[in-house]
PDB file of C-alpha atoms and ligand atoms in Angstrom:
ATOM      1  CA  MET A   1      31.032  23.582   4.935  1.00  0.00           C
ATOM      2  CA  GLU A   2      29.082  21.110   6.630  1.00  0.00           C
ATOM      3  CA  ARG A   3      28.332  18.032   4.843  1.00  0.00           C
ATOM      4  CA  LEU A   4      26.111  15.444   6.140  1.00  0.00           C
ATOM      5  CA  LYS A   5      27.164  11.887   5.544  1.00  0.00           C
ATOM      6  CA  ILE A   6      25.277   8.927   3.815  1.00  0.00           C
ATOM      7  CA  ALA A   7      26.459   5.791   3.718  1.00  0.00           C
ATOM      8  CA  ILE A   8      25.712   3.986   0.287  1.00  0.00           C
ATOM      9  CA  GLN A   9      25.985   0.305  -0.032  1.00  0.00           C
ATOM     10  CA  LYS A  10      28.982  -0.368  -1.828  1.00  0.00           C
ATOM     11  CA  LYS A  11      28.020  -2.379  -3.797  1.00  0.00           C
ATOM     12  CA  GLY A  12      25.020  -5.128  -4.266  1.00  0.00           C
ATOM     13  CA  ARG A  13      21.464  -5.527  -4.231  1.00  0.00           C
ATOM     14  CA  LEU A  14      20.894  -1.983  -2.567  1.00  0.00           C
ATOM     15  CA  SER A  15      23.835   0.171  -4.228  1.00  0.00           C
ATOM     16  CA  GLU A  16      21.909   0.429  -7.519  1.00  0.00           C
ATOM     17  CA  ASP A  17      18.854   1.826  -6.886  1.00  0.00           C
ATOM     18  CA  SER A  18      20.132   3.739  -3.382  1.00  0.00           C
ATOM     19  CA  LEU A  19      22.422   5.462  -6.133  1.00  0.00           C
ATOM     20  CA  GLN A  20      19.772   6.398  -9.440  1.00  0.00           C
ATOM     21  CA  LEU A  21      17.238   7.812  -5.903  1.00  0.00           C
ATOM     22  CA  ILE A  22      19.942  10.161  -4.401  1.00  0.00           C
ATOM     23  CA  LYS A  23      20.854  10.590  -8.730  1.00  0.00           C
ATOM     24  CA  ASP A  24      17.008  11.505  -9.640  1.00  0.00           C
ATOM     25  CA  CYS A  25      17.222  13.914  -7.278  1.00  0.00           C
ATOM     26  CA  GLY A  26      19.503  16.418  -8.440  1.00  0.00           C
ATOM     27  CA  VAL A  27      22.222  15.692  -6.685  1.00  0.00           C
ATOM     28  CA  HIS A  28      26.118  15.256  -9.058  1.00  0.00           C
ATOM     29  CA  PHE A  29      28.543  12.749  -7.439  1.00  0.00           C
ATOM     30  CA  ASN A  30      30.991  11.235  -9.148  1.00  0.00           C
ATOM     31  CA  SER A  31      30.191   7.332  -8.248  1.00  0.00           C
ATOM     32  CA  SER A  32      32.559   4.875 -10.254  1.00  0.00           C
ATOM     33  CA  SER A  33      33.908   2.130  -8.408  1.00  0.00           C
ATOM     34  CA  ARG A  34      36.597   1.984  -6.633  1.00  0.00           C
ATOM     35  CA  VAL A  35      35.720   5.043  -5.267  1.00  0.00           C
ATOM     36  CA  LEU A  36      34.889   4.217  -1.314  1.00  0.00           C
ATOM     37  CA  ARG A  37      34.382   8.386  -0.985  1.00  0.00           C
ATOM     38  CA  ALA A  38      32.773  10.800  -2.681  1.00  0.00           C
ATOM     39  CA  GLU A  39      31.546  14.518  -2.799  1.00  0.00           C
ATOM     40  CA  SER A  40      29.229  16.062  -4.668  1.00  0.00           C
ATOM     41  CA  SER A  41      29.802  18.891  -6.275  1.00  0.00           C
ATOM     42  CA  ASN A  42      25.862  20.349  -6.256  1.00  0.00           C
ATOM     43  CA  PHE A  43      24.873  19.685  -2.801  1.00  0.00           C
ATOM     44  CA  PRO A  44      26.635  19.799   0.814  1.00  0.00           C
ATOM     45  CA  ILE A  45      26.606  15.552   1.070  1.00  0.00           C
ATOM     46  CA  GLU A  46      29.742  13.037   1.510  1.00  0.00           C
ATOM     47  CA  PHE A  47      29.146   9.757  -0.289  1.00  0.00           C
ATOM     48  CA  LEU A  48      30.344   6.338   2.441  1.00  0.00           C
ATOM     49  CA  PHE A  49      30.349   3.878   0.338  1.00  0.00           C
ATOM     50  CA  LEU A  50      30.772   0.733   1.802  1.00  0.00           C
ATOM     51  CA  ARG A  51      29.451  -2.933   2.983  1.00  0.00           C
ATOM     52  CA  ASP A  52      25.471  -3.314   3.777  1.00  0.00           C
ATOM     53  CA  ASP A  53      26.811  -4.937   7.059  1.00  0.00           C
ATOM     54  CA  ASP A  54      28.594  -1.968   9.089  1.00  0.00           C
ATOM     55  CA  ILE A  55      26.171   0.552   7.876  1.00  0.00           C
ATOM     56  CA  PRO A  56      24.146   0.358  11.082  1.00  0.00           C
ATOM     57  CA  SER A  57      27.176   0.654  13.465  1.00  0.00           C
ATOM     58  CA  TYR A  58      28.466   3.291  11.232  1.00  0.00           C
ATOM     59  CA  VAL A  59      26.378   5.623  11.598  1.00  0.00           C
ATOM     60  CA  TYR A  60      25.983   3.859  15.669  1.00  0.00           C
ATOM     61  CA  ASP A  61      29.061   5.758  15.652  1.00  0.00           C
ATOM     62  CA  GLY A  62      28.818   9.131  14.371  1.00  0.00           C
ATOM     63  CA  VAL A  63      31.353   8.088  11.539  1.00  0.00           C
ATOM     64  CA  ALA A  64      28.374   8.748   8.774  1.00  0.00           C
ATOM     65  CA  ASP A  65      25.140  10.525   9.385  1.00  0.00           C
ATOM     66  CA  ILE A  66      22.438   8.973   7.753  1.00  0.00           C
ATOM     67  CA  GLY A  67      22.798   5.419   5.549  1.00  0.00           C
ATOM     68  CA  ILE A  68      20.316   3.409   3.339  1.00  0.00           C
ATOM     69  CA  VAL A  69      19.999  -0.473   4.533  1.00  0.00           C
ATOM     70  CA  GLY A  70      18.014  -3.503   4.939  1.00  0.00           C
ATOM     71  CA  ARG A  71      15.233  -3.197   7.308  1.00  0.00           C
ATOM     72  CA  ASN A  72      15.867  -6.340   8.136  1.00  0.00           C
ATOM     73  CA  GLU A  73      19.801  -5.965   8.385  1.00  0.00           C
ATOM     74  CA  HIS A  74      18.927  -2.518  10.427  1.00  0.00           C
ATOM     75  CA  ASP A  75      15.742  -4.568  13.357  1.00  0.00           C
ATOM     76  CA  GLU A  76      18.915  -7.715  13.160  1.00  0.00           C
ATOM     77  CA  GLN A  77      22.038  -4.797  14.506  1.00  0.00           C
ATOM     78  CA  ASN A  78      19.157  -3.317  16.662  1.00  0.00           C
ATOM     79  CA  PHE A  79      20.745  -0.378  17.275  1.00  0.00           C
ATOM     80  CA  PRO A  80      18.992   3.541  18.268  1.00  0.00           C
ATOM     81  CA  LEU A  81      18.615   4.269  14.991  1.00  0.00           C
ATOM     82  CA  ASP A  82      15.632   6.410  13.955  1.00  0.00           C
ATOM     83  CA  ILE A  83      13.602   5.026  10.732  1.00  0.00           C
ATOM     84  CA  VAL A  84      13.369   8.309   8.108  1.00  0.00           C
ATOM     85  CA  ARG A  85      12.302   6.903   5.161  1.00  0.00           C
ATOM     86  CA  ASP A  86      10.693   3.525   3.988  1.00  0.00           C
ATOM     87  CA  LEU A  87      12.532   3.455   0.542  1.00  0.00           C
ATOM     88  CA  GLY A  88      10.314   0.278  -0.672  1.00  0.00           C
ATOM     89  CA  PHE A  89      13.102  -0.859  -3.251  1.00  0.00           C
ATOM     90  CA  ALA A  90      14.861  -3.959  -2.697  1.00  0.00           C
ATOM     91  CA  LYS A  91      11.782  -5.859  -0.880  1.00  0.00           C
ATOM     92  CA  CYS A  92      12.092  -9.144   0.521  1.00  0.00           C
ATOM     93  CA  ARG A  93      11.000 -11.795   2.561  1.00  0.00           C
ATOM     94  CA  LEU A  94      12.267 -13.644   6.173  1.00  0.00           C
ATOM     95  CA  SER A  95      11.243 -16.937   5.558  1.00  0.00           C
ATOM     96  CA  ILE A  96      11.150 -20.085   7.360  1.00  0.00           C
ATOM     97  CA  ALA A  97      12.974 -23.267   4.972  1.00  0.00           C
ATOM     98  CA  VAL A  98      12.815 -27.079   5.997  1.00  0.00           C
ATOM     99  CA  PRO A  99      13.642 -29.517   3.165  1.00  0.00           C
ATOM    100  CA  ASN A 100      11.002 -30.911   1.218  1.00  0.00           C
ATOM    101  CA  GLU A 101      10.320 -33.994   3.682  1.00  0.00           C
ATOM    102  CA  PHE A 102       9.851 -32.345   6.565  1.00  0.00           C
ATOM    103  CA  GLU A 103       5.907 -32.235   7.666  1.00  0.00           C
ATOM    104  CA  TYR A 104       5.703 -28.724   8.673  1.00  0.00           C
ATOM    105  CA  ASP A 105       2.944 -27.437  10.303  1.00  0.00           C
ATOM    106  CA  SER A 106       3.207 -24.632  11.897  1.00  0.00           C
ATOM    107  CA  VAL A 107       6.089 -22.652  14.143  1.00  0.00           C
ATOM    108  CA  LYS A 108       5.297 -25.200  16.384  1.00  0.00           C
ATOM    109  CA  SER A 109       6.806 -28.043  14.314  1.00  0.00           C
ATOM    110  CA  LEU A 110      10.284 -26.172  15.776  1.00  0.00           C
ATOM    111  CA  GLU A 111      10.193 -26.934  18.369  1.00  0.00           C
ATOM    112  CA  GLY A 112      13.574 -28.334  19.448  1.00  0.00           C
ATOM    113  CA  LYS A 113      15.023 -27.697  16.059  1.00  0.00           C
ATOM    114  CA  ARG A 114      18.321 -26.788  14.323  1.00  0.00           C
ATOM    115  CA  ILE A 115      18.049 -23.700  13.321  1.00  0.00           C
ATOM    116  CA  ALA A 116      20.518 -21.702  11.029  1.00  0.00           C
ATOM    117  CA  THR A 117      20.762 -18.389   9.633  1.00  0.00           C
ATOM    118  CA  SER A 118      22.267 -15.190   9.106  1.00  0.00           C
ATOM    119  CA  TYR A 119      19.762 -13.390  11.169  1.00  0.00           C
ATOM    120  CA  PRO A 120      19.336 -14.699  14.914  1.00  0.00           C
ATOM    121  CA  THR A 121      17.820 -12.038  16.346  1.00  0.00           C
ATOM    122  CA  ILE A 122      14.443 -11.318  13.894  1.00  0.00           C
ATOM    123  CA  LEU A 123      14.245 -15.404  14.012  1.00  0.00           C
ATOM    124  CA  GLY A 124      14.832 -15.623  17.908  1.00  0.00           C
ATOM    125  CA  ALA A 125      11.918 -12.686  18.895  1.00  0.00           C
ATOM    126  CA  TYR A 126       9.344 -14.883  15.818  1.00  0.00           C
ATOM    127  CA  LEU A 127      10.393 -18.361  17.985  1.00  0.00           C
ATOM    128  CA  LYS A 128       9.461 -16.222  21.978  1.00  0.00           C
ATOM    129  CA  GLU A 129       6.557 -14.645  20.573  1.00  0.00           C
ATOM    130  CA  ASN A 130       4.937 -17.507  19.714  1.00  0.00           C
ATOM    131  CA  GLY A 131       6.553 -19.787  22.694  1.00  0.00           C
ATOM    132  CA  VAL A 132       9.338 -21.936  20.467  1.00  0.00           C
ATOM    133  CA  SER A 133      12.460 -22.885  21.974  1.00  0.00           C
ATOM    134  CA  SER A 134      15.626 -23.757  19.068  1.00  0.00           C
ATOM    135  CA  ARG A 135      18.686 -24.066  18.612  1.00  0.00           C
ATOM    136  CA  VAL A 136      19.318 -20.854  16.746  1.00  0.00           C
ATOM    137  CA  TYR A 137      22.831 -21.245  14.969  1.00  0.00           C
ATOM    138  CA  GLU A 138      23.938 -18.239  13.214  1.00  0.00           C
ATOM    139  CA  ILE A 139      25.307 -18.595   9.239  1.00  0.00           C
ATOM    140  CA  SER A 140      27.268 -15.736   7.517  1.00  0.00           C
ATOM    141  CA  GLY A 141      25.940 -17.101   4.043  1.00  0.00           C
ATOM    142  CA  SER A 142      25.410 -20.485   2.251  1.00  0.00           C
ATOM    143  CA  VAL A 143      22.215 -20.501   4.815  1.00  0.00           C
ATOM    144  CA  GLU A 144      20.340 -23.330   2.433  1.00  0.00           C
ATOM    145  CA  ILE A 145      23.264 -25.541   1.997  1.00  0.00           C
ATOM    146  CA  THR A 146      22.705 -26.441   5.364  1.00  0.00           C
ATOM    147  CA  PRO A 147      20.111 -28.714   5.876  1.00  0.00           C
ATOM    148  CA  SER A 148      21.415 -31.328   3.670  1.00  0.00           C
ATOM    149  CA  VAL A 149      24.499 -31.601   4.667  1.00  0.00           C
ATOM    150  CA  GLY A 150      23.069 -31.825   8.042  1.00  0.00           C
ATOM    151  CA  VAL A 151      23.527 -29.188  10.062  1.00  0.00           C
ATOM    152  CA  SER A 152      20.184 -27.987  11.095  1.00  0.00           C
ATOM    153  CA  ASP A 153      16.728 -29.355  10.509  1.00  0.00           C
ATOM    154  CA  ALA A 154      15.227 -26.295   9.448  1.00  0.00           C
ATOM    155  CA  ILE A 155      16.725 -22.438   7.491  1.00  0.00           C
ATOM    156  CA  CYS A 156      15.991 -18.612   8.489  1.00  0.00           C
ATOM    157  CA  ASP A 157      16.704 -16.624   5.376  1.00  0.00           C
ATOM    158  CA  LEU A 158      16.083 -14.096   2.876  1.00  0.00           C
ATOM    159  CA  VAL A 159      13.643 -14.523   0.520  1.00  0.00           C
ATOM    160  CA  SER A 160      12.498 -12.333  -3.071  1.00  0.00           C
ATOM    161  CA  THR A 161      11.586 -15.035  -5.729  1.00  0.00           C
ATOM    162  CA  GLY A 162      12.253 -18.649  -3.386  1.00  0.00           C
ATOM    163  CA  ALA A 163      13.912 -20.299  -6.735  1.00  0.00           C
ATOM    164  CA  THR A 164      17.392 -20.692  -4.563  1.00  0.00           C
ATOM    165  CA  LEU A 165      15.487 -22.598  -1.837  1.00  0.00           C
ATOM    166  CA  ALA A 166      13.924 -24.978  -4.497  1.00  0.00           C
ATOM    167  CA  SER A 167      17.464 -25.722  -6.256  1.00  0.00           C
ATOM    168  CA  ASN A 168      18.396 -26.562  -2.861  1.00  0.00           C
ATOM    169  CA  GLY A 169      15.409 -29.139  -2.130  1.00  0.00           C
ATOM    170  CA  LEU A 170      13.959 -26.505   0.673  1.00  0.00           C
ATOM    171  CA  LYS A 171      10.101 -25.803   0.925  1.00  0.00           C
ATOM    172  CA  GLU A 172       9.816 -21.717   2.065  1.00  0.00           C
ATOM    173  CA  VAL A 173       6.789 -22.023   4.648  1.00  0.00           C
ATOM    174  CA  ASP A 174       6.505 -19.651   6.602  1.00  0.00           C
ATOM    175  CA  ALA A 175       7.223 -15.910   5.425  1.00  0.00           C
ATOM    176  CA  PHE A 176       7.043 -14.479   8.364  1.00  0.00           C
ATOM    177  CA  TYR A 177       9.013 -10.910   8.362  1.00  0.00           C
ATOM    178  CA  THR A 178       9.328  -8.465   4.866  1.00  0.00           C
ATOM    179  CA  SER A 179      11.908  -5.804   4.131  1.00  0.00           C
ATOM    180  CA  THR A 180      12.918  -3.330   2.352  1.00  0.00           C
ATOM    181  CA  ALA A 181      14.941  -0.362   2.159  1.00  0.00           C
ATOM    182  CA  VAL A 182      14.949   2.479   5.122  1.00  0.00           C
ATOM    183  CA  MET A 183      16.983   5.201   5.404  1.00  0.00           C
ATOM    184  CA  ILE A 184      18.207   5.087   8.855  1.00  0.00           C
ATOM    185  CA  ALA A 185      19.457   8.603  10.558  1.00  0.00           C
ATOM    186  CA  HIS A 186      21.309   8.845  13.490  1.00  0.00           C
ATOM    187  CA  PRO A 187      18.820   9.819  16.285  1.00  0.00           C
ATOM    188  CA  ASN A 188      21.062  13.238  17.635  1.00  0.00           C
ATOM    189  CA  LEU A 189      21.935  15.060  14.263  1.00  0.00           C
ATOM    190  CA  PRO A 190      22.868  18.211  15.061  1.00  0.00           C
ATOM    191  CA  ALA A 191      21.119  21.532  13.680  1.00  0.00           C
ATOM    192  CA  ALA A 192      22.902  22.016  10.392  1.00  0.00           C
ATOM    193  CA  LYS A 193      23.187  18.485   9.427  1.00  0.00           C
ATOM    194  CA  LYS A 194      19.611  17.525  10.203  1.00  0.00           C
ATOM    195  CA  GLU A 195      18.793  21.150   7.910  1.00  0.00           C
ATOM    196  CA  ILE A 196      20.461  19.357   5.396  1.00  0.00           C
ATOM    197  CA  LEU A 197      18.894  15.753   5.687  1.00  0.00           C
ATOM    198  CA  GLU A 198      15.156  18.097   5.676  1.00  0.00           C
ATOM    199  CA  ARG A 199      15.573  18.879   1.808  1.00  0.00           C
ATOM    200  CA  LEU A 200      17.123  16.354   0.746  1.00  0.00           C
ATOM    201  CA  LEU A 201      14.147  14.799   2.024  1.00  0.00           C
ATOM    202  CA  MET A 202      11.710  16.803   1.098  1.00  0.00           C
ATOM    203  CA  ARG A 203      13.388  16.355  -2.307  1.00  0.00           C
ATOM    204  CA  MET A 204      13.402  11.939  -1.889  1.00  0.00           C
ATOM    205  CA  ASP A 205       9.710  12.341  -1.812  1.00  0.00           C
ATOM    206  CA  ALA A 206       8.832  14.404  -4.887  1.00  0.00           C
ATOM    207  CA  VAL A 207      10.335  11.754  -6.691  1.00  0.00           C
ATOM    208  CA  ARG A 208       8.722   8.797  -4.919  1.00  0.00           C
ATOM    209  CA  LYS A 209       5.929  10.561  -5.409  1.00  0.00           C
ATOM    210  CA  ALA A 210       5.981  11.171  -8.770  1.00  0.00           C
ATOM    211  CA  MET A 211       6.833   8.220  -9.422  1.00  0.00           C
ATOM    212  CA  ASP A 212       3.270   6.658  -7.699  1.00  0.00           C
ATOM    213  CA  TYR A 213       1.682   8.435 -10.016  1.00  0.00           C
ATOM    214  CA  LYS A 214       0.401   9.829 -14.032  1.00  0.00           C
ATOM    215  CA  TYR A 215      -0.573  12.861 -15.561  1.00  0.00           C
ATOM    216  CA  ILE A 216      -3.679  12.366 -17.650  1.00  0.00           C
ATOM    217  CA  MET A 217      -5.022  14.733 -20.576  1.00  0.00           C
ATOM    218  CA  PHE A 218      -8.709  14.166 -21.832  1.00  0.00           C
ATOM    219  CA  ASN A 219     -11.243  15.253 -23.982  1.00  0.00           C
ATOM    220  CA  LEU A 220     -14.596  14.490 -22.564  1.00  0.00           C
ATOM    221  CA  PRO A 221     -18.235  15.471 -22.627  1.00  0.00           C
ATOM    222  CA  LYS A 222     -18.864  18.472 -20.672  1.00  0.00           C
ATOM    223  CA  LYS A 223     -22.285  16.577 -18.971  1.00  0.00           C
ATOM    224  CA  HIS A 224     -20.310  14.240 -17.797  1.00  0.00           C
ATOM    225  CA  LEU A 225     -17.076  16.076 -16.086  1.00  0.00           C
ATOM    226  CA  SER A 226     -19.483  16.227 -12.415  1.00  0.00           C
ATOM    227  CA  GLU A 227     -18.958  12.054 -12.753  1.00  0.00           C
ATOM    228  CA  VAL A 228     -15.256  12.606 -13.327  1.00  0.00           C
ATOM    229  CA  ALA A 229     -14.897  13.279  -9.556  1.00  0.00           C
ATOM    230  CA  GLY A 230     -15.796  10.767  -8.187  1.00  0.00           C
ATOM    231  CA  ILE A 231     -12.882   7.889 -11.015  1.00  0.00           C
ATOM    232  CA  ILE A 232     -10.168  10.271 -10.167  1.00  0.00           C
ATOM    233  CA  HIS A 233      -9.667  11.288  -6.506  1.00  0.00           C
ATOM    234  CA  GLY A 234      -6.865  13.705  -7.371  1.00  0.00           C
ATOM    235  CA  MET A 235      -5.059  16.162  -6.255  1.00  0.00           C
ATOM    236  CA  LYS A 236      -7.353  18.516  -5.815  1.00  0.00           C
ATOM    237  CA  SER A 237     -10.475  18.855  -8.259  1.00  0.00           C
ATOM    238  CA  PRO A 238      -9.307  18.099 -11.932  1.00  0.00           C
ATOM    239  CA  THR A 239      -8.164  21.662 -13.679  1.00  0.00           C
ATOM    240  CA  VAL A 240     -10.159  22.381 -17.102  1.00  0.00           C
ATOM    241  CA  THR A 241     -10.494  23.935 -20.471  1.00  0.00           C
ATOM    242  CA  PRO A 242     -12.771  25.218 -23.182  1.00  0.00           C
ATOM    243  CA  LEU A 243     -13.113  23.672 -26.042  1.00  0.00           C
ATOM    244  CA  VAL A 244     -14.179  25.676 -28.900  1.00  0.00           C
ATOM    245  CA  ASP A 245     -17.619  23.270 -29.600  1.00  0.00           C
ATOM    246  CA  ASP A 246     -19.177  23.996 -25.658  1.00  0.00           C
ATOM    247  CA  GLN A 247     -20.381  20.335 -25.942  1.00  0.00           C
ATOM    248  CA  TRP A 248     -16.989  19.390 -25.022  1.00  0.00           C
ATOM    249  CA  VAL A 249     -14.031  20.056 -22.153  1.00  0.00           C
ATOM    250  CA  SER A 250     -10.723  19.354 -21.742  1.00  0.00           C
ATOM    251  CA  VAL A 251      -9.654  18.431 -18.240  1.00  0.00           C
ATOM    252  CA  GLN A 252      -5.707  17.532 -16.979  1.00  0.00           C
ATOM    253  CA  THR A 253      -4.823  15.536 -13.663  1.00  0.00           C
ATOM    254  CA  VAL A 254      -2.903  13.179 -11.606  1.00  0.00           C
ATOM    255  CA  VAL A 255      -3.968   9.640 -11.417  1.00  0.00           C
ATOM    256  CA  LEU A 256      -2.307   6.548  -9.404  1.00  0.00           C
ATOM    257  CA  GLU A 257      -0.096   3.945 -11.252  1.00  0.00           C
ATOM    258  CA  ASP A 258      -2.416   1.657  -8.726  1.00  0.00           C
ATOM    259  CA  LEU A 259      -5.603   3.208 -10.071  1.00  0.00           C
ATOM    260  CA  PHE A 260      -4.411   3.915 -13.271  1.00  0.00           C
ATOM    261  CA  TRP A 261      -5.626   0.727 -15.614  1.00  0.00           C
ATOM    262  CA  ASP A 262      -9.086   1.336 -13.579  1.00  0.00           C
ATOM    263  CA  VAL A 263      -9.721   5.267 -13.725  1.00  0.00           C
ATOM    264  CA  LEU A 264      -9.147   4.379 -18.170  1.00  0.00           C
ATOM    265  CA  GLU A 265     -11.541   2.461 -18.842  1.00  0.00           C
ATOM    266  CA  LYS A 266     -14.284   4.197 -16.603  1.00  0.00           C
ATOM    267  CA  LEU A 267     -13.894   7.607 -18.491  1.00  0.00           C
ATOM    268  CA  LYS A 268     -13.532   5.370 -21.856  1.00  0.00           C
ATOM    269  CA  ALA A 269     -16.757   3.944 -20.532  1.00  0.00           C
ATOM    270  CA  LEU A 270     -18.055   7.836 -20.154  1.00  0.00           C
ATOM    271  CA  GLY A 271     -17.073   8.896 -23.618  1.00  0.00           C
ATOM    272  CA  ALA A 272     -13.351  10.745 -23.360  1.00  0.00           C
ATOM    273  CA  GLN A 273     -11.733  10.301 -26.393  1.00  0.00           C
ATOM    274  CA  GLY A 274      -7.693  11.532 -27.273  1.00  0.00           C
ATOM    275  CA  ILE A 275      -6.734  10.127 -23.672  1.00  0.00           C
ATOM    276  CA  LEU A 276      -2.921  11.062 -23.255  1.00  0.00           C
ATOM    277  CA  VAL A 277      -0.640   9.405 -20.114  1.00  0.00           C
ATOM    278  CA  THR A 278       2.687  10.927 -19.248  1.00  0.00           C
ATOM    279  CA  ALA A 279       4.922   9.882 -16.660  1.00  0.00           C
ATOM    280  CA  ILE A 280       5.519  12.703 -13.580  1.00  0.00           C
ATOM    281  CA  GLU A 281       9.699  13.572 -13.007  1.00  0.00           C
ATOM    282  CA  LYS A 282       9.053  15.231  -9.546  1.00  0.00           C
ATOM    283  CA  MET A 283       5.649  16.202  -7.731  1.00  0.00           C
ATOM    284  CA  ALA A 284       5.438  18.818  -4.486  1.00  0.00           C
ATOM    285  CA  ASP A 285       2.615  20.000  -3.017  1.00  0.00           C
TER     286      ASP A 285
HETATM  287  P1  ATP B   1      27.511  -6.939   1.411  1.00  0.00           P
HETATM  288  O1  ATP B   1      28.877  -7.125   0.894  1.00  0.00           O
HETATM  289  O2  ATP B   1      27.223  -5.243   1.355  1.00  0.00           O
HETATM  290  O3  ATP B   1      27.417  -7.223   2.761  1.00  0.00           O
HETATM  291  P2  ATP B   1      25.424  -8.910   0.329  1.00  0.00           P
HETATM  292  O4  ATP B   1      26.039 -10.325   0.872  1.00  0.00           O
HETATM  293  O5  ATP B   1      25.653  -9.398   2.728  1.00  0.00           O
HETATM  294  O6  ATP B   1      26.448  -7.999   0.562  1.00  0.00           O
HETATM  295  P3  ATP B   1      23.025  -8.636  -0.217  1.00  0.00           P
HETATM  296  O7  ATP B   1      22.357  -9.235  -0.738  1.00  0.00           O
HETATM  297  O8  ATP B   1      23.052  -7.067  -1.316  1.00  0.00           O
HETATM  298  O9  ATP B   1      23.838  -7.891   0.526  1.00  0.00           O
HETATM  299  O10 ATP B   1      21.500  -7.798  -0.167  1.00  0.00           O
HETATM  300  C1  ATP B   1      21.264  -6.331   0.268  1.00  0.00           C
HETATM  301  C2  ATP B   1      20.339  -6.740   0.452  1.00  0.00           C
HETATM  302  O11 ATP B   1      18.744  -6.463  -0.248  1.00  0.00           O
HETATM  303  C3  ATP B   1      19.217  -7.844   2.101  1.00  0.00           C
HETATM  304  O12 ATP B   1      20.145  -7.637   3.370  1.00  0.00           O
HETATM  305  C4  ATP B   1      17.813  -7.202   2.078  1.00  0.00           C
HETATM  306  O13 ATP B   1      17.779  -6.313   2.588  1.00  0.00           O
HETATM  307  C5  ATP B   1      17.465  -7.333   0.161  1.00  0.00           C
HETATM  308  N1  ATP B   1      17.927  -7.888  -0.537  1.00  0.00           N
HETATM  309  C6  ATP B   1      16.708  -6.981  -1.282  1.00  0.00           C
HETATM  310  N2  ATP B   1      15.957  -9.248  -2.333  1.00  0.00           N
HETATM  311  C7  ATP B   1      17.886  -9.940  -1.324  1.00  0.00           C
HETATM  312  C8  ATP B   1      17.961 -11.550  -1.528  1.00  0.00           C
HETATM  313  N3  ATP B   1      16.745 -12.496  -2.846  1.00  0.00           N
HETATM  314  N4  ATP B   1      17.985 -12.289  -0.802  1.00  0.00           N
HETATM  315  C9  ATP B   1      18.714 -11.904  -0.166  1.00  0.00           C
HETATM  316  N5  ATP B   1      18.821 -10.120   0.078  1.00  0.00           N
HETATM  317  C10 ATP B   1      17.971  -9.968   0.319  1.00  0.00           C
HETATM  318 MG1   MG B   2      26.256  -7.983   4.175  1.00  0.00          MG
END
């Protein structure tokens, strides 16, 4: 049987959310940390567990068909691969940071300076875009210690909270690039694999869409029904059921999680009662 080979980070910041997303798609597999390969028992997919740095080249070489990596890793390695989905998790930024005493006005302050980074391609493009020439040193890890040991004047590194920078006497001065996990794919997958990918993506979309919404039910004085549509912006018009008391109706609909509290307040102001809210497991059009 033809299987789609997916490369996932073996251990690190991307692993857990990547595996969870696939599990939520109803794809069963053994993810014990010792195995490097696994096959799903109920979906035509095979997993390769790798270091994240290796994922873009493995997909490019066809060792894997698709993979999940940080957008930063994809952009840095710059292989001609397709980004088929932005998955939203593993959010971080690539920032310029300098020692606290460095007087930094703008990216121009980096002219002629030594900058240590693990992302010379992305940084180089940013400097070039701004007409700044600096000396960029590629370092594979512990970039944040380089200013204090005199190897660099500034660094460019991934940041999620900034705590590591602060503990090394650095300040973040320019967050110029943001990254989230993306699904990458070889641009010329054979038709049979493309079909499996489409099936997987359809499931992922349903899972991810459901996370963005809540399902709500409430009772409402019938006379306010026309105002509800403007508040909830539901997918389609809400489902309305009559109640024994003919002055009241029961309303069911989905609401974007981001708008939820706002919607709740407005519904209460209209006299809605018995408001029930539940998570949605999967959602497809
Ligand atoms: P590997 O052993 O697989 O090479 P790694 O140490 O290179 O692992 P991680 O630290 O697990 O990689 O980070 C993987 C990805 O997670 C990064 O490329 C980035 O996209 C994302 N990420 C999210 N937050 C952060 C952060 N604070 N620091 C670094 N990466 C982060
Ligand atoms: Mg890595």
